Amino acid sequence: RKTWSEVKARLEALDRKGLVSLLGDLYDANVANRRFLHSRLAPGSRAIEEYRRLVADAIYPDPFSTRRVSVRDAAAAIVEYRRSTGDVSGTVDLMLTFVEAGTEQAADLGYGDDAYFNALQIRLDAVAKAFDTLPAEVRANVRARLGRIQVRAHNVGWGFGDAVDELLHALDGRAAEV
């Protein structure tokens, strides 16, 4: 089994031209590599938009298509964005996109099961965990988006509306402490 240290040693032996050539090959290899490299090396608002679309389409695909809901693909897109950019605000944005799309899917089509709502809850918990590290204007936007999710979540079963209520209550309590 190859290890990162073996690969790293080979990379360190490459000259600049060899390294650029290798990155070019990775870029050409697949779409995920291109997205990662664009996000890391050519950041901009376009990158977050592409990741938002990936997340939303994975969680709430067109109901008339043959595409299935894929919590795994949506979660992988969020992780890929976080790893490529290190952007906490953008990562929270994508987690909210995940929850918004999931809430809409559940409210509109009655979609969901225990695992699905657990995935939504995991993203809500991650948003809550990151909330205090966000800039004030981003926190205000997050709070507003959670408020819209809260309204829609009451049209969903599984106790999801209660979970969103509890999260907002906790966030409001933390804001009062500051």
PDB file of N, CA and C in Angstrom, residues 17-121:
ATOM      1  N   LYS A  17       8.440  22.431 -13.668  1.00  0.00           N
ATOM      2  CA  LYS A  17       7.772  22.010 -14.902  1.00  0.00           C
ATOM      3  C   LYS A  17       7.074  20.659 -14.693  1.00  0.00           C
ATOM      4  N   GLY A  18       7.738  19.743 -14.015  1.00  0.00           N
ATOM      5  CA  GLY A  18       7.150  18.432 -13.748  1.00  0.00           C
ATOM      6  C   GLY A  18       5.932  18.536 -12.844  1.00  0.00           C
ATOM      7  N   LEU A  19       6.009  19.417 -11.859  1.00  0.00           N
ATOM      8  CA  LEU A  19       4.884  19.615 -10.941  1.00  0.00           C
ATOM      9  C   LEU A  19       3.687  20.227 -11.661  1.00  0.00           C
ATOM     10  N   VAL A  20       3.943  21.234 -12.490  1.00  0.00           N
ATOM     11  CA  VAL A  20       2.857  21.860 -13.257  1.00  0.00           C
ATOM     12  C   VAL A  20       2.248  20.843 -14.217  1.00  0.00           C
ATOM     13  N   SER A  21       3.067  20.031 -14.830  1.00  0.00           N
ATOM     14  CA  SER A  21       2.571  18.992 -15.738  1.00  0.00           C
ATOM     15  C   SER A  21       1.687  17.990 -14.988  1.00  0.00           C
ATOM     16  N   LEU A  22       2.121  17.590 -13.803  1.00  0.00           N
ATOM     17  CA  LEU A  22       1.333  16.666 -12.986  1.00  0.00           C
ATOM     18  C   LEU A  22      -0.018  17.280 -12.623  1.00  0.00           C
ATOM     19  N   LEU A  23       0.007  18.542 -12.221  1.00  0.00           N
ATOM     20  CA  LEU A  23      -1.256  19.216 -11.883  1.00  0.00           C
ATOM     21  C   LEU A  23      -2.159  19.331 -13.104  1.00  0.00           C
ATOM     22  N   GLY A  24      -1.560  19.554 -14.273  1.00  0.00           N
ATOM     23  CA  GLY A  24      -2.344  19.584 -15.506  1.00  0.00           C
ATOM     24  C   GLY A  24      -3.010  18.247 -15.779  1.00  0.00           C
ATOM     25  N   ASP A  25      -2.282  17.174 -15.541  1.00  0.00           N
ATOM     26  CA  ASP A  25      -2.864  15.840 -15.719  1.00  0.00           C
ATOM     27  C   ASP A  25      -4.006  15.601 -14.731  1.00  0.00           C
ATOM     28  N   LEU A  26      -3.817  16.020 -13.495  1.00  0.00           N
ATOM     29  CA  LEU A  26      -4.901  15.896 -12.507  1.00  0.00           C
ATOM     30  C   LEU A  26      -6.109  16.732 -12.918  1.00  0.00           C
ATOM     31  N   TYR A  27      -5.849  17.927 -13.407  1.00  0.00           N
ATOM     32  CA  TYR A  27      -6.915  18.831 -13.870  1.00  0.00           C
ATOM     33  C   TYR A  27      -7.730  18.161 -14.976  1.00  0.00           C
ATOM     34  N   ASP A  28      -7.033  17.535 -15.904  1.00  0.00           N
ATOM     35  CA  ASP A  28      -7.704  16.877 -17.024  1.00  0.00           C
ATOM     36  C   ASP A  28      -8.392  15.569 -16.640  1.00  0.00           C
ATOM     37  N   ALA A  29      -8.004  14.987 -15.521  1.00  0.00           N
ATOM     38  CA  ALA A  29      -8.488  13.659 -15.144  1.00  0.00           C
ATOM     39  C   ALA A  29      -9.986  13.615 -14.857  1.00  0.00           C
ATOM     40  N   ASN A  30     -10.506  14.631 -14.156  1.00  0.00           N
ATOM     41  CA  ASN A  30     -11.947  14.620 -13.878  1.00  0.00           C
ATOM     42  C   ASN A  30     -12.457  15.974 -13.405  1.00  0.00           C
ATOM     43  N   VAL A  31     -13.759  16.108 -13.408  1.00  0.00           N
ATOM     44  CA  VAL A  31     -14.425  17.369 -13.069  1.00  0.00           C
ATOM     45  C   VAL A  31     -14.164  17.757 -11.618  1.00  0.00           C
ATOM     46  N   ALA A  32     -14.154  16.792 -10.724  1.00  0.00           N
ATOM     47  CA  ALA A  32     -13.937  17.105  -9.305  1.00  0.00           C
ATOM     48  C   ALA A  32     -12.559  17.737  -9.100  1.00  0.00           C
ATOM     49  N   ASN A  33     -11.539  17.214  -9.775  1.00  0.00           N
ATOM     50  CA  ASN A  33     -10.207  17.807  -9.672  1.00  0.00           C
ATOM     51  C   ASN A  33     -10.204  19.238 -10.199  1.00  0.00           C
ATOM     52  N   ARG A  34     -10.884  19.473 -11.326  1.00  0.00           N
ATOM     53  CA  ARG A  34     -10.956  20.832 -11.883  1.00  0.00           C
ATOM     54  C   ARG A  34     -11.625  21.784 -10.899  1.00  0.00           C
ATOM     55  N   ARG A  35     -12.739  21.338 -10.327  1.00  0.00           N
ATOM     56  CA  ARG A  35     -13.448  22.178  -9.346  1.00  0.00           C
ATOM     57  C   ARG A  35     -12.536  22.504  -8.177  1.00  0.00           C
ATOM     58  N   PHE A  36     -11.853  21.485  -7.659  1.00  0.00           N
ATOM     59  CA  PHE A  36     -10.963  21.672  -6.517  1.00  0.00           C
ATOM     60  C   PHE A  36      -9.868  22.686  -6.854  1.00  0.00           C
ATOM     61  N   LEU A  37      -9.214  22.493  -7.988  1.00  0.00           N
ATOM     62  CA  LEU A  37      -8.121  23.394  -8.365  1.00  0.00           C
ATOM     63  C   LEU A  37      -8.615  24.809  -8.635  1.00  0.00           C
ATOM     64  N   HIS A  38      -9.773  24.942  -9.264  1.00  0.00           N
ATOM     65  CA  HIS A  38     -10.343  26.282  -9.479  1.00  0.00           C
ATOM     66  C   HIS A  38     -10.622  26.958  -8.138  1.00  0.00           C
ATOM     67  N   SER A  39     -11.217  26.217  -7.218  1.00  0.00           N
ATOM     68  CA  SER A  39     -11.558  26.783  -5.908  1.00  0.00           C
ATOM     69  C   SER A  39     -10.316  27.172  -5.127  1.00  0.00           C
ATOM     70  N   ARG A  40      -9.286  26.353  -5.198  1.00  0.00           N
ATOM     71  CA  ARG A  40      -8.061  26.601  -4.447  1.00  0.00           C
ATOM     72  C   ARG A  40      -7.211  27.696  -5.077  1.00  0.00           C
ATOM     73  N   LEU A  41      -7.079  27.659  -6.403  1.00  0.00           N
ATOM     74  CA  LEU A  41      -6.097  28.509  -7.070  1.00  0.00           C
ATOM     75  C   LEU A  41      -6.693  29.705  -7.811  1.00  0.00           C
ATOM     76  N   ALA A  42      -7.984  29.675  -8.067  1.00  0.00           N
ATOM     77  CA  ALA A  42      -8.646  30.786  -8.750  1.00  0.00           C
ATOM     78  C   ALA A  42      -9.969  31.065  -8.054  1.00  0.00           C
ATOM     79  N   PRO A  43      -9.895  31.413  -6.759  1.00  0.00           N
ATOM     80  CA  PRO A  43     -11.131  31.576  -5.991  1.00  0.00           C
ATOM     81  C   PRO A  43     -11.975  32.743  -6.511  1.00  0.00           C
ATOM     82  N   GLY A  44     -13.240  32.622  -6.297  1.00  0.00           N
ATOM     83  CA  GLY A  44     -14.170  33.671  -6.700  1.00  0.00           C
ATOM     84  C   GLY A  44     -15.582  33.242  -6.402  1.00  0.00           C
ATOM     85  N   SER A  45     -16.514  34.138  -6.611  1.00  0.00           N
ATOM     86  CA  SER A  45     -17.912  33.838  -6.286  1.00  0.00           C
ATOM     87  C   SER A  45     -18.462  32.725  -7.165  1.00  0.00           C
ATOM     88  N   ARG A  46     -17.885  32.506  -8.348  1.00  0.00           N
ATOM     89  CA  ARG A  46     -18.361  31.460  -9.235  1.00  0.00           C
ATOM     90  C   ARG A  46     -18.185  30.072  -8.609  1.00  0.00           C
ATOM     91  N   ALA A  47     -17.112  29.886  -7.864  1.00  0.00           N
ATOM     92  CA  ALA A  47     -16.860  28.580  -7.237  1.00  0.00           C
ATOM     93  C   ALA A  47     -17.968  28.223  -6.260  1.00  0.00           C
ATOM     94  N   ILE A  48     -18.325  29.146  -5.390  1.00  0.00           N
ATOM     95  CA  ILE A  48     -19.370  28.840  -4.399  1.00  0.00           C
ATOM     96  C   ILE A  48     -20.697  28.569  -5.106  1.00  0.00           C
ATOM     97  N   GLU A  49     -20.974  29.276  -6.190  1.00  0.00           N
ATOM     98  CA  GLU A  49     -22.215  29.043  -6.929  1.00  0.00           C
ATOM     99  C   GLU A  49     -22.262  27.626  -7.497  1.00  0.00           C
ATOM    100  N   GLU A  50     -21.129  27.162  -8.022  1.00  0.00           N
ATOM    101  CA  GLU A  50     -21.088  25.807  -8.576  1.00  0.00           C
ATOM    102  C   GLU A  50     -21.312  24.773  -7.471  1.00  0.00           C
ATOM    103  N   TYR A  51     -20.703  24.991  -6.322  1.00  0.00           N
ATOM    104  CA  TYR A  51     -20.887  24.058  -5.206  1.00  0.00           C
ATOM    105  C   TYR A  51     -22.322  24.117  -4.678  1.00  0.00           C
ATOM    106  N   ARG A  52     -22.919  25.303  -4.631  1.00  0.00           N
ATOM    107  CA  ARG A  52     -24.327  25.401  -4.200  1.00  0.00           C
ATOM    108  C   ARG A  52     -25.220  24.572  -5.118  1.00  0.00           C
ATOM    109  N   ARG A  53     -24.988  24.701  -6.421  1.00  0.00           N
ATOM    110  CA  ARG A  53     -25.781  23.951  -7.380  1.00  0.00           C
ATOM    111  C   ARG A  53     -25.598  22.444  -7.177  1.00  0.00           C
ATOM    112  N   LEU A  54     -24.354  22.011  -6.969  1.00  0.00           N
ATOM    113  CA  LEU A  54     -24.083  20.585  -6.735  1.00  0.00           C
ATOM    114  C   LEU A  54     -24.835  20.070  -5.511  1.00  0.00           C
ATOM    115  N   VAL A  55     -24.768  20.837  -4.434  1.00  0.00           N
ATOM    116  CA  VAL A  55     -25.421  20.427  -3.184  1.00  0.00           C
ATOM    117  C   VAL A  55     -26.930  20.379  -3.370  1.00  0.00           C
ATOM    118  N   ALA A  56     -27.504  21.457  -3.888  1.00  0.00           N
ATOM    119  CA  ALA A  56     -28.963  21.519  -4.047  1.00  0.00           C
ATOM    120  C   ALA A  56     -29.464  20.429  -4.990  1.00  0.00           C
ATOM    121  N   ASP A  57     -28.751  20.214  -6.108  1.00  0.00           N
ATOM    122  CA  ASP A  57     -29.185  19.192  -7.069  1.00  0.00           C
ATOM    123  C   ASP A  57     -29.065  17.775  -6.510  1.00  0.00           C
ATOM    124  N   ALA A  58     -28.112  17.564  -5.626  1.00  0.00           N
ATOM    125  CA  ALA A  58     -27.965  16.229  -5.031  1.00  0.00           C
ATOM    126  C   ALA A  58     -29.059  15.962  -4.001  1.00  0.00           C
ATOM    127  N   ILE A  59     -29.418  16.991  -3.243  1.00  0.00           N
ATOM    128  CA  ILE A  59     -30.427  16.819  -2.196  1.00  0.00           C
ATOM    129  C   ILE A  59     -31.850  16.894  -2.746  1.00  0.00           C
ATOM    130  N   TYR A  60     -32.066  17.789  -3.704  1.00  0.00           N
ATOM    131  CA  TYR A  60     -33.408  17.951  -4.264  1.00  0.00           C
ATOM    132  C   TYR A  60     -33.320  17.968  -5.787  1.00  0.00           C
ATOM    133  N   PRO A  61     -33.076  16.792  -6.373  1.00  0.00           N
ATOM    134  CA  PRO A  61     -33.006  16.731  -7.838  1.00  0.00           C
ATOM    135  C   PRO A  61     -34.386  16.998  -8.448  1.00  0.00           C
ATOM    136  N   ASP A  62     -34.384  17.368  -9.686  1.00  0.00           N
ATOM    137  CA  ASP A  62     -35.638  17.583 -10.407  1.00  0.00           C
ATOM    138  C   ASP A  62     -36.515  16.342 -10.240  1.00  0.00           C
ATOM    139  N   PRO A  63     -37.720  16.525  -9.688  1.00  0.00           N
ATOM    140  CA  PRO A  63     -38.585  15.367  -9.438  1.00  0.00           C
ATOM    141  C   PRO A  63     -38.987  14.606 -10.705  1.00  0.00           C
ATOM    142  N   PHE A  64     -38.876  15.257 -11.871  1.00  0.00           N
ATOM    143  CA  PHE A  64     -39.256  14.600 -13.121  1.00  0.00           C
ATOM    144  C   PHE A  64     -38.063  13.919 -13.796  1.00  0.00           C
ATOM    145  N   SER A  65     -36.910  14.030 -13.182  1.00  0.00           N
ATOM    146  CA  SER A  65     -35.717  13.373 -13.723  1.00  0.00           C
ATOM    147  C   SER A  65     -35.604  11.979 -13.118  1.00  0.00           C
ATOM    148  N   THR A  66     -34.632  11.241 -13.595  1.00  0.00           N
ATOM    149  CA  THR A  66     -34.379   9.909 -13.034  1.00  0.00           C
ATOM    150  C   THR A  66     -33.299   9.965 -11.964  1.00  0.00           C
ATOM    151  N   ARG A  67     -32.804  11.145 -11.691  1.00  0.00           N
ATOM    152  CA  ARG A  67     -31.733  11.301 -10.699  1.00  0.00           C
ATOM    153  C   ARG A  67     -32.290  11.069  -9.293  1.00  0.00           C
ATOM    154  N   ARG A  68     -31.543  10.323  -8.513  1.00  0.00           N
ATOM    155  CA  ARG A  68     -31.961  10.025  -7.146  1.00  0.00           C
ATOM    156  C   ARG A  68     -31.349  11.023  -6.174  1.00  0.00           C
ATOM    157  N   VAL A  69     -31.980  11.171  -5.027  1.00  0.00           N
ATOM    158  CA  VAL A  69     -31.434  11.995  -3.956  1.00  0.00           C
ATOM    159  C   VAL A  69     -30.130  11.354  -3.499  1.00  0.00           C
ATOM    160  N   SER A  70     -29.097  12.182  -3.320  1.00  0.00           N
ATOM    161  CA  SER A  70     -27.815  11.643  -2.867  1.00  0.00           C
ATOM    162  C   SER A  70     -27.238  12.535  -1.771  1.00  0.00           C
ATOM    163  N   VAL A  71     -27.532  12.160  -0.539  1.00  0.00           N
ATOM    164  CA  VAL A  71     -26.967  12.861   0.615  1.00  0.00           C
ATOM    165  C   VAL A  71     -25.446  12.767   0.556  1.00  0.00           C
ATOM    166  N   ARG A  72     -24.936  11.628   0.137  1.00  0.00           N
ATOM    167  CA  ARG A  72     -23.492  11.419   0.060  1.00  0.00           C
ATOM    168  C   ARG A  72     -22.829  12.399  -0.903  1.00  0.00           C
ATOM    169  N   ASP A  73     -23.414  12.582  -2.097  1.00  0.00           N
ATOM    170  CA  ASP A  73     -22.834  13.510  -3.070  1.00  0.00           C
ATOM    171  C   ASP A  73     -22.867  14.946  -2.559  1.00  0.00           C
ATOM    172  N   ALA A  74     -23.955  15.322  -1.911  1.00  0.00           N
ATOM    173  CA  ALA A  74     -24.060  16.674  -1.371  1.00  0.00           C
ATOM    174  C   ALA A  74     -23.028  16.893  -0.266  1.00  0.00           C
ATOM    175  N   ALA A  75     -22.906  15.935   0.624  1.00  0.00           N
ATOM    176  CA  ALA A  75     -21.931  16.047   1.710  1.00  0.00           C
ATOM    177  C   ALA A  75     -20.508  16.084   1.161  1.00  0.00           C
ATOM    178  N   ALA A  76     -20.240  15.277   0.140  1.00  0.00           N
ATOM    179  CA  ALA A  76     -18.904  15.257  -0.467  1.00  0.00           C
ATOM    180  C   ALA A  76     -18.570  16.602  -1.101  1.00  0.00           C
ATOM    181  N   ALA A  77     -19.543  17.243  -1.720  1.00  0.00           N
ATOM    182  CA  ALA A  77     -19.308  18.564  -2.322  1.00  0.00           C
ATOM    183  C   ALA A  77     -18.950  19.586  -1.246  1.00  0.00           C
ATOM    184  N   ILE A  78     -19.610  19.519  -0.105  1.00  0.00           N
ATOM    185  CA  ILE A  78     -19.312  20.443   0.995  1.00  0.00           C
ATOM    186  C   ILE A  78     -17.896  20.215   1.501  1.00  0.00           C
ATOM    187  N   VAL A  79     -17.528  18.969   1.704  1.00  0.00           N
ATOM    188  CA  VAL A  79     -16.177  18.643   2.181  1.00  0.00           C
ATOM    189  C   VAL A  79     -15.135  19.085   1.156  1.00  0.00           C
ATOM    190  N   GLU A  80     -15.404  18.833  -0.107  1.00  0.00           N
ATOM    191  CA  GLU A  80     -14.477  19.231  -1.166  1.00  0.00           C
ATOM    192  C   GLU A  80     -14.261  20.751  -1.149  1.00  0.00           C
ATOM    193  N   TYR A  81     -15.347  21.507  -1.018  1.00  0.00           N
ATOM    194  CA  TYR A  81     -15.233  22.968  -0.975  1.00  0.00           C
ATOM    195  C   TYR A  81     -14.398  23.408   0.238  1.00  0.00           C
ATOM    196  N   ARG A  82     -14.713  22.844   1.396  1.00  0.00           N
ATOM    197  CA  ARG A  82     -13.982  23.213   2.617  1.00  0.00           C
ATOM    198  C   ARG A  82     -12.498  22.921   2.478  1.00  0.00           C
ATOM    199  N   ARG A  83     -12.178  21.748   1.951  1.00  0.00           N
ATOM    200  CA  ARG A  83     -10.766  21.374   1.789  1.00  0.00           C
ATOM    201  C   ARG A  83     -10.056  22.231   0.756  1.00  0.00           C
ATOM    202  N   SER A  84     -10.753  22.608  -0.292  1.00  0.00           N
ATOM    203  CA  SER A  84     -10.104  23.372  -1.351  1.00  0.00           C
ATOM    204  C   SER A  84      -9.945  24.836  -0.999  1.00  0.00           C
ATOM    205  N   THR A  85     -10.827  25.371  -0.168  1.00  0.00           N
ATOM    206  CA  THR A  85     -10.782  26.814   0.109  1.00  0.00           C
ATOM    207  C   THR A  85     -10.448  27.174   1.550  1.00  0.00           C
ATOM    208  N   GLY A  86     -10.832  26.334   2.505  1.00  0.00           N
ATOM    209  CA  GLY A  86     -10.688  26.689   3.913  1.00  0.00           C
ATOM    210  C   GLY A  86     -11.654  27.784   4.325  1.00  0.00           C
ATOM    211  N   ASP A  87     -12.621  28.094   3.495  1.00  0.00           N
ATOM    212  CA  ASP A  87     -13.582  29.178   3.708  1.00  0.00           C
ATOM    213  C   ASP A  87     -14.726  28.704   4.616  1.00  0.00           C
ATOM    214  N   VAL A  88     -14.679  29.117   5.879  1.00  0.00           N
ATOM    215  CA  VAL A  88     -15.693  28.689   6.844  1.00  0.00           C
ATOM    216  C   VAL A  88     -17.056  29.268   6.490  1.00  0.00           C
ATOM    217  N   SER A  89     -17.109  30.540   6.128  1.00  0.00           N
ATOM    218  CA  SER A  89     -18.398  31.161   5.770  1.00  0.00           C
ATOM    219  C   SER A  89     -19.022  30.472   4.568  1.00  0.00           C
ATOM    220  N   GLY A  90     -18.211  30.165   3.549  1.00  0.00           N
ATOM    221  CA  GLY A  90     -18.722  29.461   2.379  1.00  0.00           C
ATOM    222  C   GLY A  90     -19.174  28.054   2.712  1.00  0.00           C
ATOM    223  N   THR A  91     -18.451  27.395   3.592  1.00  0.00           N
ATOM    224  CA  THR A  91     -18.826  26.040   4.013  1.00  0.00           C
ATOM    225  C   THR A  91     -20.164  26.071   4.747  1.00  0.00           C
ATOM    226  N   VAL A  92     -20.355  27.050   5.621  1.00  0.00           N
ATOM    227  CA  VAL A  92     -21.642  27.197   6.314  1.00  0.00           C
ATOM    228  C   VAL A  92     -22.746  27.489   5.299  1.00  0.00           C
ATOM    229  N   ASP A  93     -22.450  28.326   4.322  1.00  0.00           N
ATOM    230  CA  ASP A  93     -23.407  28.618   3.257  1.00  0.00           C
ATOM    231  C   ASP A  93     -23.853  27.322   2.580  1.00  0.00           C
ATOM    232  N   LEU A  94     -22.908  26.455   2.273  1.00  0.00           N
ATOM    233  CA  LEU A  94     -23.240  25.194   1.613  1.00  0.00           C
ATOM    234  C   LEU A  94     -24.027  24.263   2.522  1.00  0.00           C
ATOM    235  N   MET A  95     -23.701  24.257   3.816  1.00  0.00           N
ATOM    236  CA  MET A  95     -24.473  23.426   4.751  1.00  0.00           C
ATOM    237  C   MET A  95     -25.913  23.931   4.838  1.00  0.00           C
ATOM    238  N   LEU A  96     -26.082  25.248   4.818  1.00  0.00           N
ATOM    239  CA  LEU A  96     -27.432  25.804   4.818  1.00  0.00           C
ATOM    240  C   LEU A  96     -28.161  25.470   3.516  1.00  0.00           C
ATOM    241  N   THR A  97     -27.451  25.502   2.405  1.00  0.00           N
ATOM    242  CA  THR A  97     -28.042  25.108   1.125  1.00  0.00           C
ATOM    243  C   THR A  97     -28.532  23.668   1.206  1.00  0.00           C
ATOM    244  N   PHE A  98     -27.741  22.801   1.818  1.00  0.00           N
ATOM    245  CA  PHE A  98     -28.091  21.400   2.037  1.00  0.00           C
ATOM    246  C   PHE A  98     -29.409  21.317   2.819  1.00  0.00           C
ATOM    247  N   VAL A  99     -29.481  22.040   3.928  1.00  0.00           N
ATOM    248  CA  VAL A  99     -30.673  21.978   4.789  1.00  0.00           C
ATOM    249  C   VAL A  99     -31.873  22.628   4.095  1.00  0.00           C
ATOM    250  N   GLU A 100     -31.651  23.747   3.410  1.00  0.00           N
ATOM    251  CA  GLU A 100     -32.751  24.399   2.690  1.00  0.00           C
ATOM    252  C   GLU A 100     -33.335  23.462   1.634  1.00  0.00           C
ATOM    253  N   ALA A 101     -32.466  22.878   0.815  1.00  0.00           N
ATOM    254  CA  ALA A 101     -32.931  21.974  -0.239  1.00  0.00           C
ATOM    255  C   ALA A 101     -33.610  20.744   0.363  1.00  0.00           C
ATOM    256  N   GLY A 102     -33.042  20.212   1.429  1.00  0.00           N
ATOM    257  CA  GLY A 102     -33.638  19.048   2.084  1.00  0.00           C
ATOM    258  C   GLY A 102     -34.993  19.354   2.693  1.00  0.00           C
ATOM    259  N   THR A 103     -35.104  20.524   3.280  1.00  0.00           N
ATOM    260  CA  THR A 103     -36.380  20.939   3.874  1.00  0.00           C
ATOM    261  C   THR A 103     -37.429  21.118   2.780  1.00  0.00           C
ATOM    262  N   GLU A 104     -37.040  21.756   1.679  1.00  0.00           N
ATOM    263  CA  GLU A 104     -37.967  21.933   0.555  1.00  0.00           C
ATOM    264  C   GLU A 104     -38.399  20.582  -0.009  1.00  0.00           C
ATOM    265  N   GLN A 105     -37.439  19.691  -0.175  1.00  0.00           N
ATOM    266  CA  GLN A 105     -37.738  18.352  -0.695  1.00  0.00           C
ATOM    267  C   GLN A 105     -38.750  17.649   0.210  1.00  0.00           C
ATOM    268  N   ALA A 106     -38.514  17.699   1.503  1.00  0.00           N
ATOM    269  CA  ALA A 106     -39.404  17.024   2.456  1.00  0.00           C
ATOM    270  C   ALA A 106     -40.780  17.684   2.492  1.00  0.00           C
ATOM    271  N   ALA A 107     -40.814  19.015   2.471  1.00  0.00           N
ATOM    272  CA  ALA A 107     -42.093  19.731   2.538  1.00  0.00           C
ATOM    273  C   ALA A 107     -42.887  19.581   1.240  1.00  0.00           C
ATOM    274  N   ASP A 108     -42.213  19.674   0.106  1.00  0.00           N
ATOM    275  CA  ASP A 108     -42.909  19.619  -1.179  1.00  0.00           C
ATOM    276  C   ASP A 108     -43.357  18.213  -1.554  1.00  0.00           C
ATOM    277  N   LEU A 109     -42.488  17.235  -1.318  1.00  0.00           N
ATOM    278  CA  LEU A 109     -42.750  15.892  -1.822  1.00  0.00           C
ATOM    279  C   LEU A 109     -42.943  14.846  -0.743  1.00  0.00           C
ATOM    280  N   GLY A 110     -42.844  15.268   0.523  1.00  0.00           N
ATOM    281  CA  GLY A 110     -42.977  14.304   1.606  1.00  0.00           C
ATOM    282  C   GLY A 110     -41.807  13.348   1.666  1.00  0.00           C
ATOM    283  N   TYR A 111     -40.675  13.773   1.113  1.00  0.00           N
ATOM    284  CA  TYR A 111     -39.508  12.899   1.062  1.00  0.00           C
ATOM    285  C   TYR A 111     -38.842  12.860   2.423  1.00  0.00           C
ATOM    286  N   GLY A 112     -38.252  11.737   2.745  1.00  0.00           N
ATOM    287  CA  GLY A 112     -37.439  11.669   3.945  1.00  0.00           C
ATOM    288  C   GLY A 112     -37.653  10.406   4.736  1.00  0.00           C
ATOM    289  N   ASP A 113     -36.638  10.079   5.481  1.00  0.00           N
ATOM    290  CA  ASP A 113     -36.675   8.967   6.414  1.00  0.00           C
ATOM    291  C   ASP A 113     -35.710   9.332   7.536  1.00  0.00           C
ATOM    292  N   ASP A 114     -35.519   8.410   8.435  1.00  0.00           N
ATOM    293  CA  ASP A 114     -34.664   8.685   9.587  1.00  0.00           C
ATOM    294  C   ASP A 114     -33.261   9.135   9.174  1.00  0.00           C
ATOM    295  N   ALA A 115     -32.652   8.416   8.240  1.00  0.00           N
ATOM    296  CA  ALA A 115     -31.288   8.752   7.810  1.00  0.00           C
ATOM    297  C   ALA A 115     -31.242  10.125   7.147  1.00  0.00           C
ATOM    298  N   TYR A 116     -32.259  10.436   6.362  1.00  0.00           N
ATOM    299  CA  TYR A 116     -32.330  11.726   5.670  1.00  0.00           C
ATOM    300  C   TYR A 116     -32.394  12.870   6.676  1.00  0.00           C
ATOM    301  N   PHE A 117     -33.281  12.754   7.651  1.00  0.00           N
ATOM    302  CA  PHE A 117     -33.408  13.814   8.646  1.00  0.00           C
ATOM    303  C   PHE A 117     -32.206  13.870   9.577  1.00  0.00           C
ATOM    304  N   ASN A 118     -31.562  12.744   9.815  1.00  0.00           N
ATOM    305  CA  ASN A 118     -30.300  12.763  10.569  1.00  0.00           C
ATOM    306  C   ASN A 118     -29.247  13.559   9.815  1.00  0.00           C
ATOM    307  N   ALA A 119     -29.195  13.403   8.487  1.00  0.00           N
ATOM    308  CA  ALA A 119     -28.232  14.152   7.671  1.00  0.00           C
ATOM    309  C   ALA A 119     -28.516  15.646   7.749  1.00  0.00           C
ATOM    310  N   LEU A 120     -29.790  16.025   7.713  1.00  0.00           N
ATOM    311  CA  LEU A 120     -30.147  17.442   7.861  1.00  0.00           C
ATOM    312  C   LEU A 120     -29.736  17.950   9.243  1.00  0.00           C
ATOM    313  N   GLN A 121     -29.989  17.138  10.264  1.00  0.00           N
ATOM    314  CA  GLN A 121     -29.640  17.526  11.630  1.00  0.00           C
ATOM    315  C   GLN A 121     -28.128  17.688  11.798  1.00  0.00           C
TER     316      GLN A 121
END
